[in-house]
């Protein structure tokens, strides 16, 4: 498929409002995609709605919005709104998320994450096609929902997928799979599960800096906060890092955060975080592509000697 080159919006060092100028530059720099995220900062839809106007022509995607923090009908309405603003350019990325986000932060219920994601995908397919949906799924029941105005072009739907079962669902019923926190070599293992024809999207955290020690120190905090989440721990067990990450998990479980950080080997940091000067980073990103990644979605992180603005420009395919 045609090579894509994406950017995460808004940027780590500024608000959405202050991201406008740089988002508007993305098409001219050669970026084909802009992807949002949704954790505890901006929501997953508003940045894309603004980018639809600020950066016309590029593809817009959510990576991801959780399936258990909104009702299925509300998800369909939000997706339909974006699809209307950017016909043929919006991709809805959904996923199970995590117990912390769903339960502790949003007072929801995190149960049967695979089934809930599958059921939401199946509901959205019908709803976004303009059908009236009355159906009992394994994890919820819908009675008589129909979009007031279905999009003329139904958006593609892609799934956050970290292990074989969800990856196979993405390949069989969705339009692509989204993953993150993996190395270029890991891409081959993920690709083997979804086959050659399913779009594979991954967010890649990038720090344009030649201060390796400083980058590793910062990256360890990010890695520990993610890799101790059960779904990511299981993902890296599957990828073969279970034993090397065991000391980190044990220290984290014991409440010793500093020991957990120190237990993450340099080689794991270097495998999962892209860093170096801009040319080195672009070459590393290309390794992901060469191993089967269709859409790298860059997420420049602060902390290096190069500003986020300059990093966005320097990491562009046209740089």
Coordinates of C-alpha atoms in Angstrom, one line a residue:
X1 CA 0.0 0.0 0.0
X2 CA 1.0 3.6 -0.4
X3 CA 3.4 4.6 2.3
X4 CA 2.0 6.8 5.0
X5 CA 3.9 9.1 7.4
X6 CA 1.8 10.2 10.4
X7 CA 2.1 12.7 13.3
X8 CA 0.4 12.6 16.7
X9 CA -1.7 15.7 17.5
X10 CA -1.7 17.9 19.5
X11 CA 1.9 18.1 20.4
X12 CA 3.3 17.1 23.8
X13 CA 4.6 20.6 24.7
X14 CA 1.5 22.7 23.9
X15 CA -2.3 22.8 24.0
X16 CA -4.5 22.1 21.0
X17 CA -5.1 25.8 20.5
X18 CA -1.4 26.5 20.4
X19 CA -0.8 23.5 18.0
X20 CA -2.8 25.1 15.2
X21 CA 0.1 26.6 13.3
X22 CA 2.3 23.5 13.3
X23 CA -0.6 21.2 12.5
X24 CA -1.3 23.4 9.4
X25 CA 2.3 22.8 8.3
X26 CA 2.0 19.0 8.2
X27 CA 0.7 18.6 4.6
X28 CA 3.5 20.8 3.2
X29 CA 6.1 18.9 5.2
X30 CA 4.9 15.6 3.6
X31 CA 2.9 14.1 6.5
X32 CA 0.0 12.1 5.2
X33 CA -1.8 11.5 8.5
X34 CA -2.6 13.1 11.8
X35 CA -3.6 10.9 14.7
X36 CA -5.1 11.8 18.1
X37 CA -4.9 9.9 21.3
X38 CA -7.2 9.8 24.4
X39 CA -5.8 9.2 27.9
X40 CA -6.2 12.1 30.4
X41 CA -5.5 15.1 28.2
X42 CA -7.4 16.1 25.1
X43 CA -10.2 13.9 23.9
X44 CA -9.9 11.8 20.8
X45 CA -12.3 13.6 18.5
X46 CA -11.9 17.4 18.9
X47 CA -8.3 17.6 17.7
X48 CA -9.3 15.8 14.5
X49 CA -12.3 18.0 14.0
X50 CA -10.0 21.1 14.2
X51 CA -7.3 19.4 12.0
X52 CA -9.9 18.7 9.4
X53 CA -10.0 22.4 8.8
X54 CA -6.4 23.4 9.7
X55 CA -4.7 20.7 7.6
X56 CA -7.0 19.9 4.7
X57 CA -6.2 16.9 2.6
X58 CA -4.5 14.7 5.2
X59 CA -6.0 11.5 6.7
X60 CA -7.3 11.9 10.3
X61 CA -7.4 9.0 12.8
X62 CA -8.1 8.3 16.4
X63 CA -5.6 6.1 18.2
X64 CA -7.5 5.3 20.1
X65 CA -10.9 6.0 21.7
X66 CA -12.0 3.4 24.3
X67 CA -15.1 1.3 23.7
X68 CA -16.1 1.4 27.3
X69 CA -16.0 5.1 28.2
X70 CA -18.9 6.1 25.8
X71 CA -22.0 4.3 24.8
X72 CA -22.1 2.7 21.4
X73 CA -24.5 5.2 20.0
X74 CA -22.4 8.2 21.1
X75 CA -19.4 6.6 19.5
X76 CA -21.3 6.3 16.3
X77 CA -22.5 9.9 16.5
X78 CA -18.9 11.2 17.0
X79 CA -17.6 9.1 14.2
X80 CA -20.3 10.2 11.9
X81 CA -19.6 13.9 12.7
X82 CA -15.9 13.5 11.8
X83 CA -16.7 11.5 8.7
X84 CA -19.0 14.3 7.6
X85 CA -16.3 17.0 8.3
X86 CA -13.6 15.0 6.4
X87 CA -15.3 12.6 3.9
X88 CA -13.1 9.7 3.1
X89 CA -10.3 11.0 5.3
X90 CA -11.4 9.9 8.8
X91 CA -10.4 6.6 10.3
X92 CA -12.0 5.5 13.6
X93 CA -9.5 3.8 15.9
X94 CA -11.1 2.0 18.8
X95 CA -9.8 -0.2 21.6
X96 CA -10.5 -1.8 24.9
X97 CA -8.2 0.7 26.8
X98 CA -7.3 -0.2 30.4
X99 CA -9.0 -0.7 33.9
X100 CA -7.5 2.6 35.1
X101 CA -8.9 4.7 32.3
X102 CA -12.3 2.9 32.1
X103 CA -13.0 2.3 35.8
X104 CA -10.9 4.6 38.0
X105 CA -11.1 7.6 35.8
X106 CA -14.5 7.2 34.0
X107 CA -16.6 5.2 36.4
X108 CA -17.2 2.6 33.8
X109 CA -16.9 -1.2 33.8
X110 CA -13.9 -2.9 32.2
X111 CA -15.2 -6.4 31.5
X112 CA -14.7 -8.8 28.6
X113 CA -12.4 -6.3 26.7
X114 CA -12.1 -8.5 23.6
X115 CA -15.9 -9.1 23.4
X116 CA -16.7 -5.5 24.1
X117 CA -14.4 -4.3 21.3
X118 CA -15.7 -6.9 18.9
X119 CA -19.3 -6.1 19.7
X120 CA -18.7 -2.3 19.3
X121 CA -17.0 -2.9 16.0
X122 CA -20.0 -4.9 14.7
X123 CA -22.5 -2.3 15.9
X124 CA -20.5 0.6 14.4
X125 CA -20.3 -1.1 11.0
X126 CA -24.1 -1.2 10.8
X127 CA -24.8 2.2 12.5
X128 CA -22.3 4.1 10.3
X129 CA -23.8 2.5 7.2
X130 CA -27.1 4.1 8.1
X131 CA -28.8 1.0 9.3
X132 CA -31.3 0.9 12.2
X133 CA -29.8 -1.4 14.8
X134 CA -31.8 -3.5 17.2
X135 CA -29.5 -6.3 18.4
X136 CA -28.4 -8.2 21.5
X137 CA -24.6 -8.5 21.6
X138 CA -22.6 -10.5 24.2
X139 CA -21.7 -7.3 26.1
X140 CA -24.6 -4.9 25.5
X141 CA -28.0 -4.6 23.8
X142 CA -29.1 -1.9 21.3
X143 CA -32.8 -1.1 20.8
X144 CA -33.7 0.9 17.7
X145 CA -30.7 3.1 17.2
X146 CA -30.4 4.9 13.9
X147 CA -28.2 7.8 13.1
X148 CA -30.2 10.9 12.2
X149 CA -27.7 11.6 9.4
X150 CA -25.3 8.8 8.4
X151 CA -22.1 9.8 6.7
X152 CA -22.0 9.6 2.9
X153 CA -18.7 7.9 3.2
X154 CA -18.6 5.5 6.2
X155 CA -15.2 5.7 8.0
X156 CA -12.8 2.9 8.1
X157 CA -12.5 1.3 11.6
X158 CA -9.2 0.0 13.0
X159 CA -8.6 -1.8 16.3
X160 CA -6.0 -1.4 19.0
X161 CA -4.5 -4.8 19.0
X162 CA -1.5 -6.2 21.0
X163 CA -1.9 -10.0 20.9
X164 CA -2.9 -12.6 18.4
X165 CA -6.7 -12.8 19.2
X166 CA -7.3 -9.1 18.8
X167 CA -4.9 -8.9 15.9
X168 CA -6.8 -11.6 14.1
X169 CA -10.1 -9.8 14.8
X170 CA -8.6 -6.6 13.3
X171 CA -7.5 -8.6 10.2
X172 CA -10.8 -10.4 9.8
X173 CA -13.4 -7.8 10.6
X174 CA -11.8 -4.3 10.8
X175 CA -9.8 -2.3 8.4
X176 CA -6.5 -2.3 10.2
X177 CA -4.6 -2.8 13.5
X178 CA -3.0 -0.2 15.8
X179 CA -0.1 -1.0 18.1
X180 CA 2.7 0.8 19.9
X181 CA 5.7 0.2 22.2
X182 CA 7.4 -2.2 19.8
X183 CA 10.7 -2.5 18.1
X184 CA 11.3 -2.7 14.3
X185 CA 11.9 -6.4 14.7
X186 CA 8.7 -6.9 16.6
X187 CA 6.8 -5.6 13.6
X188 CA 7.4 -8.9 11.8
X189 CA 5.8 -10.9 14.6
X190 CA 2.8 -8.7 14.6
X191 CA 2.6 -8.7 10.8
X192 CA 2.6 -12.5 10.8
X193 CA -0.7 -12.5 12.7
X194 CA -2.6 -10.1 10.5
X195 CA -1.3 -11.1 7.1
X196 CA 0.1 -8.9 4.3
X197 CA -3.0 -7.0 3.3
X198 CA -4.2 -5.5 6.7
X199 CA -3.0 -2.0 7.4
X200 CA -0.7 -1.9 10.4
X201 CA -0.4 1.4 12.3
X202 CA 1.9 2.1 15.2
X203 CA 2.7 5.1 17.3
X204 CA 6.4 5.6 17.6
X205 CA 7.8 7.7 20.4
X206 CA 10.7 9.8 19.1
X207 CA 13.2 12.0 20.9
X208 CA 15.5 14.0 18.6
X209 CA 18.6 14.1 20.9
X210 CA 22.1 12.8 20.9
X211 CA 22.2 12.9 24.8
X212 CA 21.6 9.2 25.1
X213 CA 21.8 9.1 28.9
X214 CA 19.2 11.8 29.3
X215 CA 16.9 10.2 26.7
X216 CA 17.1 6.8 28.4
X217 CA 16.4 8.4 31.8
X218 CA 13.2 10.0 30.5
X219 CA 12.2 7.1 28.5
X220 CA 12.4 4.7 31.4
X221 CA 9.6 6.6 33.2
X222 CA 7.4 6.3 30.1
X223 CA 8.2 2.6 29.6
X224 CA 7.5 1.7 33.2
X225 CA 4.2 3.5 33.2
X226 CA 3.0 1.5 30.2
X227 CA 4.7 -1.8 30.5
X228 CA 3.4 -2.4 34.0
X229 CA -0.2 -2.2 32.7
X230 CA -1.4 -5.8 32.4
X231 CA -2.2 -5.7 28.7
X232 CA 1.2 -4.3 27.8
X233 CA 3.0 -6.7 30.1
X234 CA 1.2 -9.5 28.3
X235 CA 2.1 -8.0 25.0
X236 CA 5.8 -8.0 25.8
X237 CA 5.6 -11.5 27.3
X238 CA 4.3 -12.5 23.8
X239 CA 7.1 -10.6 22.1
X240 CA 9.6 -12.5 24.2
X241 CA 10.6 -9.8 26.8
X242 CA 9.0 -11.4 29.8
X243 CA 12.2 -12.5 31.5
X244 CA 14.2 -9.4 30.9
X245 CA 11.3 -7.2 32.2
X246 CA 10.6 -9.4 35.2
X247 CA 12.9 -7.4 37.6
X248 CA 11.1 -4.2 36.6
X249 CA 7.6 -5.8 37.3
X250 CA 8.8 -7.2 40.7
X251 CA 10.2 -3.9 41.8
X252 CA 7.1 -2.0 40.6
X253 CA 4.8 -4.4 42.4
X254 CA 6.8 -3.9 45.6
X255 CA 6.3 -0.2 45.3
X256 CA 10.0 0.6 44.6
X257 CA 9.6 2.9 41.6
X258 CA 13.3 3.8 41.4
X259 CA 14.4 0.2 41.4
X260 CA 11.8 -0.6 38.7
X261 CA 13.2 2.2 36.5
X262 CA 16.8 1.0 37.0
X263 CA 15.8 -2.6 36.1
X264 CA 14.8 -1.7 32.6
X265 CA 17.9 -2.6 30.5
X266 CA 19.4 0.0 28.1
X267 CA 18.7 -2.4 25.1
X268 CA 15.0 -2.4 25.9
X269 CA 14.9 1.4 26.0
X270 CA 16.8 1.6 22.7
X271 CA 14.6 -1.0 21.1
X272 CA 11.3 0.7 22.0
X273 CA 12.1 4.5 21.8
X274 CA 13.5 6.1 18.7
X275 CA 16.3 8.6 19.5
X276 CA 19.4 10.2 18.1
X277 CA 19.9 13.0 15.6
X278 CA 17.1 13.6 13.1
X279 CA 18.8 11.5 10.3
X280 CA 19.3 8.6 12.7
X281 CA 15.7 8.8 13.8
X282 CA 14.3 8.9 10.3
X283 CA 16.5 5.8 9.4
X284 CA 15.2 4.0 12.5
X285 CA 11.6 4.8 11.5
X286 CA 12.3 3.4 8.1
X287 CA 13.4 0.1 9.7
X288 CA 9.9 -0.2 11.1
X289 CA 8.5 0.4 7.6
X290 CA 10.9 -2.1 6.0
X291 CA 9.8 -4.8 8.5
X292 CA 6.1 -4.4 7.6
X293 CA 4.7 -1.2 9.3
X294 CA 2.4 0.6 6.9
X295 CA 1.7 3.7 8.9
X296 CA 4.3 5.1 11.4
X297 CA 2.6 7.7 13.6
X298 CA 5.4 9.8 15.2
X299 CA 5.1 11.2 18.7
X300 CA 8.0 13.5 19.3
X301 CA 8.7 13.8 23.0
X302 CA 10.3 16.8 24.7
X303 CA 13.6 16.6 26.6
X304 CA 16.1 16.8 23.8
X305 CA 18.1 19.7 22.6
X306 CA 15.8 20.0 19.6
X307 CA 12.5 21.7 20.1
X308 CA 9.3 19.8 19.3
X309 CA 8.6 22.2 16.4
X310 CA 12.0 21.6 14.9
X311 CA 11.7 17.9 15.5
X312 CA 8.4 17.7 13.6
X313 CA 10.0 19.5 10.7
X314 CA 13.2 17.5 10.8
X315 CA 11.4 14.1 11.0
X316 CA 9.2 14.9 8.0
X317 CA 9.6 12.6 4.9
X318 CA 10.5 15.7 2.9
X319 CA 13.2 16.8 5.3

